[in-house]
Amino acid sequence: GRGGGARRAPVAVVRPIRCSLEELYSGARKSASHEGRSFVIDVKPGWKEGTRITFEEAGVCFQLAQEEHPRFSRRGHDLAAVAFCGLLDLLVRGSSHEVRTLDSRTLRVRLPPRRLSVKVSGEGMPLSRPEAGRQRGDLVLNLFADWAVAADQARQWGRTALWVGGALLFFTNTSLFFTLVFAYSFFANANGGRAN
């Protein structure tokens, strides 16, 4: 039966609001419409993709969607960029790069020889809630590729190869398959027990 409790608000319709990385960095005023009504959304500096702004009286919720950026990718409050250099610079001299920030400043970033990335503290996205004296995330400048993304892709391919190899082993040598599964379980549990 129906109780005499509080009346629930209708389920909100979720509508995307596209924001550039610059708008998420500096803040912006966006306007949107829903069923003939106009809404103004004040995007605060540091907001992330997926942040929701709900207008309960209208039954609509706007969700931030970050547009792809040509120079930066975002991971939490950190920004990552990719630069390139010659082999001699990579191995012997090191390299210097100019990075134009989201607020149009130019940073000069130096990578020492034989380093594929460097972190520049405090040059990432603003923190919507500053923590322990930190106002901004960091900027990570990578040489040749975004190494965090490459590592994630390598892990995913490794898992896929493990599943395919395991399935092949199961069908060709079932006893070896179960021996390896048992050994893995034993060592995983033994290491987990010591970590506590």
GROMACS .gro file of N, CA, C and O in nm, residues 49-170:
model
  488
   49GLU      N    1   3.428   1.625  -1.511
   49GLU     CA    2   3.327   1.562  -1.595
   49GLU      C    3   3.240   1.473  -1.506
   49GLU      O    4   3.290   1.405  -1.417
   50GLY      N    5   3.111   1.476  -1.529
   50GLY     CA    6   3.019   1.395  -1.449
   50GLY      C    7   2.955   1.473  -1.336
   50GLY      O    8   2.860   1.425  -1.275
   51THR      N    9   3.005   1.594  -1.305
   51THR     CA   10   2.942   1.676  -1.202
   51THR      C   11   2.800   1.707  -1.246
   51THR      O   12   2.776   1.742  -1.361
   52ARG      N   13   2.706   1.694  -1.151
   52ARG     CA   14   2.565   1.716  -1.183
   52ARG      C   15   2.512   1.840  -1.114
   52ARG      O   16   2.541   1.865  -0.997
   53ILE      N   17   2.432   1.916  -1.188
   53ILE     CA   18   2.364   2.034  -1.136
   53ILE      C   19   2.215   2.008  -1.156
   53ILE      O   20   2.169   1.993  -1.269
   54THR      N   21   2.141   2.000  -1.046
   54THR     CA   22   2.000   1.960  -1.052
   54THR      C   23   1.909   2.079  -1.023
   54THR      O   24   1.931   2.154  -0.928
   55PHE      N   25   1.808   2.095  -1.105
   55PHE     CA   26   1.700   2.191  -1.083
   55PHE      C   27   1.576   2.107  -1.053
   55PHE      O   28   1.503   2.067  -1.144
   56GLU      N   29   1.554   2.079  -0.924
   56GLU     CA   30   1.447   1.988  -0.884
   56GLU      C   31   1.310   2.037  -0.927
   56GLU      O   32   1.226   1.958  -0.968
   57GLU      N   33   1.287   2.169  -0.915
   57GLU     CA   34   1.154   2.221  -0.948
   57GLU      C   35   1.119   2.199  -1.095
   57GLU      O   36   1.002   2.189  -1.132
   58ALA      N   37   1.222   2.187  -1.181
   58ALA     CA   38   1.198   2.165  -1.324
   58ALA      C   39   1.215   2.018  -1.362
   58ALA      O   40   1.188   1.980  -1.477
   59GLY      N   41   1.261   1.936  -1.268
   59GLY     CA   42   1.281   1.794  -1.297
   59GLY      C   43   1.391   1.768  -1.397
   59GLY      O   44   1.384   1.673  -1.475
   60VAL      N   45   1.494   1.852  -1.396
   60VAL     CA   46   1.603   1.834  -1.491
   60VAL      C   47   1.737   1.841  -1.418
   60VAL      O   48   1.752   1.914  -1.320
   61CYS      N   49   1.829   1.762  -1.467
   61CYS     CA   50   1.965   1.759  -1.411
   61CYS      C   51   2.061   1.774  -1.528
   61CYS      O   52   2.049   1.705  -1.629
   62PHE      N   53   2.154   1.866  -1.516
   62PHE     CA   54   2.256   1.886  -1.620
   62PHE      C   55   2.386   1.823  -1.571
   62PHE      O   56   2.427   1.844  -1.457
   63GLN      N   57   2.448   1.745  -1.657
   63GLN     CA   58   2.571   1.675  -1.622
   63GLN      C   59   2.684   1.724  -1.711
   63GLN      O   60   2.670   1.725  -1.834
   64LEU      N   61   2.797   1.763  -1.648
   64LEU     CA   62   2.910   1.815  -1.724
   64LEU      C   63   2.976   1.705  -1.806
   64LEU      O   64   3.002   1.596  -1.756
   65ALA      N   65   3.002   1.736  -1.931
   65ALA     CA   66   3.074   1.647  -2.022
   65ALA      C   67   3.194   1.724  -2.075
   65ALA      O   68   3.177   1.830  -2.134
   66GLN      N   69   3.313   1.674  -2.051
   66GLN     CA   70   3.435   1.743  -2.092
   66GLN      C   71   3.466   1.713  -2.237
   66GLN      O   72   3.470   1.598  -2.279
   67GLU      N   73   3.491   1.820  -2.314
   67GLU     CA   74   3.532   1.803  -2.453
   67GLU      C   75   3.678   1.762  -2.458
   67GLU      O   76   3.756   1.796  -2.370
   68GLU      N   77   3.714   1.688  -2.561
   68GLU     CA   78   3.854   1.647  -2.578
   68GLU      C   79   3.938   1.771  -2.605
   68GLU      O   80   3.896   1.863  -2.674
   69HIS      N   81   4.059   1.772  -2.549
   69HIS     CA   82   4.148   1.887  -2.564
   69HIS      C   83   4.265   1.849  -2.654
   69HIS      O   84   4.317   1.737  -2.645
   70PRO      N   85   4.311   1.940  -2.742
   70PRO     CA   86   4.420   1.904  -2.833
   70PRO      C   87   4.557   1.889  -2.766
   70PRO      O   88   4.643   1.818  -2.817
   71ARG      N   89   4.580   1.954  -2.648
   71ARG     CA   90   4.713   1.949  -2.585
   71ARG      C   91   4.716   1.872  -2.454
   71ARG      O   92   4.821   1.819  -2.417
   72PHE      N   93   4.608   1.870  -2.381
   72PHE     CA   94   4.610   1.812  -2.246
   72PHE      C   95   4.507   1.702  -2.231
   72PHE      O   96   4.401   1.705  -2.291
   73SER      N   97   4.542   1.607  -2.144
   73SER     CA   98   4.443   1.511  -2.095
   73SER      C   99   4.437   1.529  -1.944
   73SER      O  100   4.533   1.575  -1.882
   74ARG      N  101   4.323   1.496  -1.886
   74ARG     CA  102   4.302   1.521  -1.743
   74ARG      C  103   4.286   1.389  -1.670
   74ARG      O  104   4.214   1.300  -1.713
   75ARG      N  105   4.354   1.377  -1.556
   75ARG     CA  106   4.340   1.264  -1.465
   75ARG      C  107   4.317   1.321  -1.326
   75ARG      O  108   4.412   1.363  -1.262
   76GLY      N  109   4.192   1.327  -1.283
   76GLY     CA  110   4.161   1.389  -1.154
   76GLY      C  111   4.191   1.537  -1.161
   76GLY      O  112   4.135   1.609  -1.244
   77HIS      N  113   4.283   1.583  -1.077
   77HIS     CA  114   4.321   1.724  -1.078
   77HIS      C  115   4.451   1.747  -1.154
   77HIS      O  116   4.498   1.860  -1.165
   78ASP      N  117   4.510   1.640  -1.206
   78ASP     CA  118   4.636   1.652  -1.280
   78ASP      C  119   4.610   1.665  -1.430
   78ASP      O  120   4.512   1.611  -1.482
   79LEU      N  121   4.699   1.735  -1.497
   79LEU     CA  122   4.696   1.748  -1.642
   79LEU      C  123   4.819   1.678  -1.698
   79LEU      O  124   4.926   1.681  -1.637
   80ALA      N  125   4.804   1.617  -1.814
   80ALA     CA  126   4.918   1.553  -1.880
   80ALA      C  127   4.929   1.607  -2.022
   80ALA      O  128   4.828   1.631  -2.089
   81ALA      N  129   5.053   1.629  -2.067
   81ALA     CA  130   5.080   1.675  -2.203
   81ALA      C  131   5.194   1.592  -2.259
   81ALA      O  132   5.274   1.535  -2.184
   82VAL      N  133   5.203   1.587  -2.391
   82VAL     CA  134   5.307   1.510  -2.459
   82VAL      C  135   5.395   1.606  -2.539
   82VAL      O  136   5.344   1.696  -2.605
   83ALA      N  137   5.526   1.586  -2.529
   83ALA     CA  138   5.623   1.665  -2.606
   83ALA      C  139   5.716   1.568  -2.679
   83ALA      O  140   5.718   1.448  -2.651
   84PHE      N  141   5.794   1.621  -2.771
   84PHE     CA  142   5.884   1.538  -2.850
   84PHE      C  143   6.023   1.600  -2.851
   84PHE      O  144   6.037   1.722  -2.837
   85CYS      N  145   6.126   1.516  -2.864
   85CYS     CA  146   6.264   1.565  -2.875
   85CYS      C  147   6.344   1.465  -2.956
   85CYS      O  148   6.298   1.354  -2.983
   86GLY      N  149   6.465   1.504  -2.992
   86GLY     CA  150   6.553   1.415  -3.067
   86GLY      C  151   6.622   1.313  -2.976
   86GLY      O  152   6.624   1.327  -2.854
   87LEU      N  153   6.681   1.212  -3.035
   87LEU     CA  154   6.747   1.106  -2.962
   87LEU      C  155   6.865   1.157  -2.879
   87LEU      O  156   6.884   1.119  -2.765
   88LEU      N  157   6.945   1.248  -2.937
   88LEU     CA  158   7.059   1.304  -2.865
   88LEU      C  159   7.013   1.380  -2.741
   88LEU      O  160   7.072   1.368  -2.633
   89ASP      N  161   6.906   1.459  -2.754
   89ASP     CA  162   6.851   1.531  -2.639
   89ASP      C  163   6.801   1.433  -2.533
   89ASP      O  164   6.825   1.451  -2.413
   90LEU      N  165   6.732   1.328  -2.575
   90LEU     CA  166   6.679   1.230  -2.481
   90LEU      C  167   6.791   1.161  -2.404
   90LEU      O  168   6.784   1.148  -2.281
   91LEU      N  169   6.897   1.122  -2.472
   91LEU     CA  170   7.001   1.041  -2.409
   91LEU      C  171   7.111   1.122  -2.342
   91LEU      O  172   7.166   1.080  -2.241
   92VAL      N  173   7.145   1.241  -2.396
   92VAL     CA  174   7.264   1.310  -2.349
   92VAL      C  175   7.236   1.448  -2.290
   92VAL      O  176   7.275   1.478  -2.177
   93ARG      N  177   7.171   1.533  -2.367
   93ARG     CA  178   7.159   1.674  -2.327
   93ARG      C  179   7.038   1.705  -2.240
   93ARG      O  180   7.038   1.803  -2.166
   94GLY      N  181   6.933   1.628  -2.252
   94GLY     CA  182   6.806   1.667  -2.191
   94GLY      C  183   6.734   1.760  -2.288
   94GLY      O  184   6.789   1.800  -2.390
   95SER      N  185   6.612   1.794  -2.257
   95SER     CA  186   6.536   1.878  -2.349
   95SER      C  187   6.454   1.982  -2.273
   95SER      O  188   6.415   1.960  -2.159
   96SER      N  189   6.431   2.096  -2.338
   96SER     CA  190   6.349   2.203  -2.282
   96SER      C  191   6.228   2.221  -2.371
   96SER      O  192   6.238   2.216  -2.494
   97HIS      N  193   6.113   2.246  -2.309
   97HIS     CA  194   5.989   2.258  -2.383
   97HIS      C  195   5.908   2.374  -2.328
   97HIS      O  196   5.905   2.397  -2.207
   98GLU      N  197   5.841   2.445  -2.418
   98GLU     CA  198   5.748   2.550  -2.377
   98GLU      C  199   5.608   2.491  -2.380
   98GLU      O  200   5.566   2.433  -2.481
   99VAL      N  201   5.537   2.506  -2.269
   99VAL     CA  202   5.402   2.453  -2.257
   99VAL      C  203   5.308   2.571  -2.233
   99VAL      O  204   5.325   2.645  -2.136
  100ARG      N  205   5.212   2.590  -2.323
  100ARG     CA  206   5.111   2.695  -2.303
  100ARG      C  207   5.001   2.639  -2.215
  100ARG      O  208   4.939   2.539  -2.246
  101THR      N  209   4.979   2.703  -2.100
  101THR     CA  210   4.883   2.653  -2.002
  101THR      C  211   4.740   2.687  -2.045
  101THR      O  212   4.718   2.762  -2.140
  102LEU      N  213   4.644   2.635  -1.971
  102LEU     CA  214   4.503   2.660  -2.001
  102LEU      C  215   4.464   2.805  -1.978
  102LEU      O  216   4.364   2.852  -2.033
  103ASP      N  217   4.541   2.877  -1.895
  103ASP     CA  218   4.513   3.019  -1.874
  103ASP      C  219   4.610   3.107  -1.955
  103ASP      O  220   4.637   3.221  -1.919
  104SER      N  221   4.664   3.051  -2.063
  104SER     CA  222   4.747   3.121  -2.163
  104SER      C  223   4.882   3.169  -2.113
  104SER      O  224   4.944   3.256  -2.175
  105ARG      N  225   4.933   3.113  -2.005
  105ARG     CA  226   5.071   3.142  -1.965
  105ARG      C  227   5.163   3.045  -2.038
  105ARG      O  228   5.118   2.942  -2.088
  106THR      N  229   5.291   3.078  -2.046
  106THR     CA  230   5.388   2.989  -2.107
  106THR      C  231   5.484   2.940  -2.000
  106THR      O  232   5.550   3.021  -1.933
  107LEU      N  233   5.490   2.809  -1.980
  107LEU     CA  234   5.584   2.749  -1.885
  107LEU      C  235   5.701   2.691  -1.963
  107LEU      O  236   5.683   2.631  -2.069
  108ARG      N  237   5.820   2.707  -1.909
  108ARG     CA  238   5.938   2.643  -1.967
  108ARG      C  239   5.969   2.523  -1.878
  108ARG      O  240   5.998   2.538  -1.760
  109VAL      N  241   5.961   2.405  -1.937
  109VAL     CA  242   5.978   2.279  -1.862
  109VAL      C  243   6.100   2.206  -1.917
  109VAL      O  244   6.112   2.187  -2.037
  110ARG      N  245   6.188   2.167  -1.826
  110ARG     CA  246   6.311   2.095  -1.865
  110ARG      C  247   6.302   1.950  -1.822
  110ARG      O  248   6.266   1.919  -1.709
  111LEU      N  249   6.333   1.861  -1.915
  111LEU     CA  250   6.342   1.718  -1.885
  111LEU      C  251   6.489   1.680  -1.887
  111LEU      O  252   6.558   1.703  -1.987
  112PRO      N  253   6.539   1.623  -1.778
  112PRO     CA  254   6.680   1.579  -1.775
  112PRO      C  255   6.702   1.464  -1.874
  112PRO      O  256   6.607   1.399  -1.916
  113PRO      N  257   6.827   1.436  -1.907
  113PRO     CA  258   6.856   1.323  -1.997
  113PRO      C  259   6.801   1.192  -1.940
  113PRO      O  260   6.798   1.172  -1.819
  114ARG      N  261   6.758   1.105  -2.030
  114ARG     CA  262   6.710   0.971  -1.997
  114ARG      C  263   6.584   0.971  -1.908
  114ARG      O  264   6.558   0.874  -1.838
  115ARG      N  265   6.508   1.077  -1.909
  115ARG     CA  266   6.380   1.082  -1.836
  115ARG      C  267   6.268   1.094  -1.939
  115ARG      O  268   6.276   1.175  -2.031
  116LEU      N  269   6.162   1.018  -1.919
  116LEU     CA  270   6.050   1.021  -2.012
  116LEU      C  271   5.935   1.109  -1.964
  116LEU      O  272   5.841   1.134  -2.039
  117SER      N  273   5.941   1.153  -1.838
  117SER     CA  274   5.837   1.244  -1.790
  117SER      C  275   5.889   1.325  -1.673
  117SER      O  276   5.986   1.287  -1.607
  118VAL      N  277   5.822   1.438  -1.649
  118VAL     CA  278   5.856   1.524  -1.536
  118VAL      C  279   5.726   1.585  -1.485
  118VAL      O  280   5.635   1.612  -1.563
  119LYS      N  281   5.719   1.604  -1.355
  119LYS     CA  282   5.600   1.662  -1.292
  119LYS      C  283   5.629   1.805  -1.251
  119LYS      O  284   5.731   1.833  -1.189
  120VAL      N  285   5.538   1.896  -1.286
  120VAL     CA  286   5.547   2.037  -1.247
  120VAL      C  287   5.437   2.061  -1.145
  120VAL      O  288   5.318   2.062  -1.179
  121SER      N  289   5.475   2.076  -1.020
  121SER     CA  290   5.377   2.090  -0.911
  121SER      C  291   5.297   2.218  -0.924
  121SER      O  292   5.349   2.323  -0.959
  122GLY      N  293   5.168   2.206  -0.893
  122GLY     CA  294   5.081   2.323  -0.887
  122GLY      C  295   5.039   2.381  -1.020
  122GLY      O  296   4.985   2.491  -1.024
  123GLU      N  297   5.062   2.310  -1.130
  123GLU     CA  298   5.024   2.363  -1.262
  123GLU      C  299   4.913   2.283  -1.328
  123GLU      O  300   4.891   2.293  -1.447
  124GLY      N  301   4.840   2.206  -1.247
  124GLY     CA  302   4.728   2.129  -1.301
  124GLY      C  303   4.597   2.203  -1.281
  124GLY      O  304   4.592   2.326  -1.275
  125MET      N  305   4.489   2.126  -1.269
  125MET     CA  306   4.355   2.183  -1.252
  125MET      C  307   4.338   2.238  -1.111
  125MET      O  308   4.396   2.186  -1.016
  126PRO      N  309   4.254   2.342  -1.096
  126PRO     CA  310   4.225   2.392  -0.961
  126PRO      C  311   4.148   2.286  -0.882
  126PRO      O  312   4.070   2.210  -0.940
  127LEU      N  313   4.172   2.281  -0.754
  127LEU     CA  314   4.097   2.191  -0.667
  127LEU      C  315   3.970   2.264  -0.625
  127LEU      O  316   3.977   2.377  -0.576
  128SER      N  317   3.854   2.201  -0.647
  128SER     CA  318   3.729   2.267  -0.609
  128SER      C  319   3.721   2.282  -0.458
  128SER      O  320   3.657   2.374  -0.407
  129ARG      N  321   3.788   2.194  -0.385
  129ARG     CA  322   3.801   2.205  -0.239
  129ARG      C  323   3.949   2.190  -0.205
  129ARG      O  324   4.001   2.080  -0.198
  130PRO      N  325   4.020   2.303  -0.186
  130PRO     CA  326   4.164   2.293  -0.157
  130PRO      C  327   4.192   2.204  -0.036
  130PRO      O  328   4.116   2.204   0.060
  131GLU      N  329   4.300   2.129  -0.044
  131GLU     CA  330   4.335   2.035   0.062
  131GLU      C  331   4.481   2.052   0.102
  131GLU      O  332   4.568   2.060   0.017
  132ALA      N  333   4.505   2.059   0.230
  132ALA     CA  334   4.641   2.064   0.287
  132ALA      C  335   4.731   2.164   0.215
  132ALA      O  336   4.842   2.132   0.178
  133GLY      N  337   4.680   2.283   0.192
  133GLY     CA  338   4.762   2.387   0.130
  133GLY      C  339   4.773   2.377  -0.021
  133GLY      O  340   4.829   2.463  -0.085
  134ARG      N  341   4.723   2.270  -0.080
  134ARG     CA  342   4.727   2.254  -0.226
  134ARG      C  343   4.610   2.325  -0.288
  134ARG      O  344   4.496   2.304  -0.250
  135GLN      N  345   4.636   2.409  -0.386
  135GLN     CA  346   4.530   2.480  -0.458
  135GLN      C  347   4.503   2.418  -0.596
  135GLN      O  348   4.397   2.435  -0.651
  136ARG      N  349   4.606   2.350  -0.649
  136ARG     CA  350   4.596   2.294  -0.784
  136ARG      C  351   4.663   2.157  -0.789
  136ARG      O  352   4.751   2.126  -0.710
  137GLY      N  353   4.624   2.080  -0.890
  137GLY     CA  354   4.690   1.954  -0.919
  137GLY      C  355   4.824   1.982  -0.987
  137GLY      O  356   4.873   2.095  -0.988
  138ASP      N  357   4.881   1.880  -1.048
  138ASP     CA  358   5.013   1.891  -1.111
  138ASP      C  359   5.001   1.876  -1.262
  138ASP      O  360   4.903   1.822  -1.314
  139LEU      N  361   5.103   1.924  -1.331
  139LEU     CA  362   5.117   1.904  -1.475
  139LEU      C  363   5.225   1.799  -1.495
  139LEU      O  364   5.334   1.810  -1.436
  140VAL      N  365   5.196   1.696  -1.574
  140VAL     CA  366   5.294   1.593  -1.606
  140VAL      C  367   5.325   1.605  -1.755
  140VAL      O  368   5.236   1.591  -1.839
  141LEU      N  369   5.452   1.636  -1.785
  141LEU     CA  370   5.495   1.645  -1.924
  141LEU      C  371   5.566   1.516  -1.960
  141LEU      O  372   5.664   1.477  -1.895
  142ASN      N  373   5.515   1.446  -2.061
  142ASN     CA  374   5.569   1.318  -2.105
  142ASN      C  375   5.637   1.334  -2.239
  142ASN      O  376   5.591   1.411  -2.324
  143LEU      N  377   5.744   1.260  -2.260
  143LEU     CA  378   5.808   1.257  -2.391
  143LEU      C  379   5.749   1.143  -2.474
  143LEU      O  380   5.738   1.031  -2.424
  144PHE      N  381   5.710   1.174  -2.595
  144PHE     CA  382   5.668   1.079  -2.699
  144PHE      C  383   5.529   1.019  -2.680
  144PHE      O  384   5.464   0.987  -2.776
  145ALA      N  385   5.484   0.994  -2.557
  145ALA     CA  386   5.353   0.931  -2.535
  145ALA      C  387   5.307   0.963  -2.393
  145ALA      O  388   5.388   0.996  -2.307
  146ASP      N  389   5.178   0.949  -2.370
  146ASP     CA  390   5.125   0.962  -2.235
  146ASP      C  391   5.146   0.826  -2.167
  146ASP      O  392   5.071   0.731  -2.190
  147TRP      N  393   5.250   0.818  -2.086
  147TRP     CA  394   5.294   0.689  -2.034
  147TRP      C  395   5.194   0.626  -1.939
  147TRP      O  396   5.185   0.504  -1.929
  148ALA      N  397   5.114   0.705  -1.868
  148ALA     CA  398   5.012   0.648  -1.780
  148ALA      C  399   4.906   0.575  -1.863
  148ALA      O  400   4.863   0.465  -1.828
  149VAL      N  401   4.866   0.634  -1.975
  149VAL     CA  402   4.769   0.570  -2.064
  149VAL      C  403   4.831   0.445  -2.126
  149VAL      O  404   4.766   0.340  -2.136
  150ALA      N  405   4.957   0.454  -2.169
  150ALA     CA  406   5.025   0.339  -2.229
  150ALA      C  407   5.036   0.223  -2.130
  150ALA      O  408   5.016   0.107  -2.166
  151ALA      N  409   5.064   0.254  -2.003
  151ALA     CA  410   5.073   0.149  -1.901
  151ALA      C  411   4.937   0.083  -1.878
  151ALA      O  412   4.927  -0.039  -1.865
  152ASP      N  413   4.830   0.164  -1.875
  152ASP     CA  414   4.695   0.108  -1.859
  152ASP      C  415   4.660   0.016  -1.976
  152ASP      O  416   4.605  -0.093  -1.957
  153GLN      N  417   4.694   0.060  -2.098
  153GLN     CA  418   4.666  -0.023  -2.215
  153GLN      C  419   4.746  -0.152  -2.212
  153GLN      O  420   4.695  -0.258  -2.246
  154ALA      N  421   4.872  -0.143  -2.167
  154ALA     CA  422   4.955  -0.264  -2.157
  154ALA      C  423   4.897  -0.361  -2.055
  154ALA      O  424   4.894  -0.483  -2.078
  155ARG      N  425   4.847  -0.308  -1.941
  155ARG     CA  426   4.784  -0.396  -1.841
  155ARG      C  427   4.660  -0.463  -1.899
  155ARG      O  428   4.636  -0.582  -1.877
  156GLN      N  429   4.579  -0.387  -1.974
  156GLN     CA  430   4.458  -0.445  -2.032
  156GLN      C  431   4.493  -0.553  -2.134
  156GLN      O  432   4.431  -0.660  -2.136
  157TRP      N  433   4.592  -0.527  -2.219
  157TRP     CA  434   4.635  -0.627  -2.316
  157TRP      C  435   4.694  -0.748  -2.245
  157TRP      O  436   4.676  -0.862  -2.289
  158GLY      N  437   4.767  -0.725  -2.135
  158GLY     CA  438   4.824  -0.835  -2.058
  158GLY      C  439   4.715  -0.925  -2.001
  158GLY      O  440   4.724  -1.048  -2.006
  159ARG      N  441   4.609  -0.863  -1.946
  159ARG     CA  442   4.497  -0.942  -1.894
  159ARG      C  443   4.430  -1.021  -2.005
  159ARG      O  444   4.395  -1.139  -1.987
  160THR      N  445   4.412  -0.957  -2.121
  160THR     CA  446   4.350  -1.026  -2.234
  160THR      C  447   4.436  -1.145  -2.276
  160THR      O  448   4.384  -1.255  -2.299
  161ALA      N  449   4.567  -1.124  -2.286
  161ALA     CA  450   4.657  -1.232  -2.324
  161ALA      C  451   4.654  -1.344  -2.220
  161ALA      O  452   4.659  -1.463  -2.256
  162LEU      N  453   4.644  -1.308  -2.093
  162LEU     CA  454   4.637  -1.408  -1.987
  162LEU      C  455   4.510  -1.493  -2.000
  162LEU      O  456   4.514  -1.615  -1.987
  163TRP      N  457   4.397  -1.428  -2.028
  163TRP     CA  458   4.271  -1.502  -2.045
  163TRP      C  459   4.278  -1.594  -2.166
  163TRP      O  460   4.238  -1.710  -2.160
  164VAL      N  461   4.329  -1.542  -2.278
  164VAL     CA  462   4.338  -1.624  -2.399
  164VAL      C  463   4.435  -1.740  -2.377
  164VAL      O  464   4.406  -1.855  -2.411
  165GLY      N  465   4.552  -1.709  -2.317
  165GLY     CA  466   4.649  -1.815  -2.288
  165GLY      C  467   4.594  -1.918  -2.191
  165GLY      O  468   4.616  -2.039  -2.207
  166GLY      N  469   4.521  -1.871  -2.090
  166GLY     CA  470   4.460  -1.964  -1.994
  166GLY      C  471   4.358  -2.054  -2.060
  166GLY      O  472   4.353  -2.176  -2.034
  167ALA      N  473   4.275  -1.998  -2.148
  167ALA     CA  474   4.175  -2.079  -2.218
  167ALA      C  475   4.243  -2.182  -2.309
  167ALA      O  476   4.204  -2.299  -2.312
  168LEU      N  477   4.348  -2.139  -2.379
  168LEU     CA  478   4.421  -2.231  -2.465
  168LEU      C  479   4.485  -2.343  -2.383
  168LEU      O  480   4.478  -2.460  -2.420
  169LEU      N  481   4.545  -2.306  -2.270
  169LEU     CA  482   4.608  -2.406  -2.183
  169LEU      C  483   4.503  -2.502  -2.127
  169LEU      O  484   4.528  -2.622  -2.116
  170PHE      N  485   4.387  -2.450  -2.091
  170PHE     CA  486   4.280  -2.535  -2.036
  170PHE      C  487   4.242  -2.644  -2.136
  170PHE      O  488   4.222  -2.759  -2.098
   0.00000   0.00000   0.00000
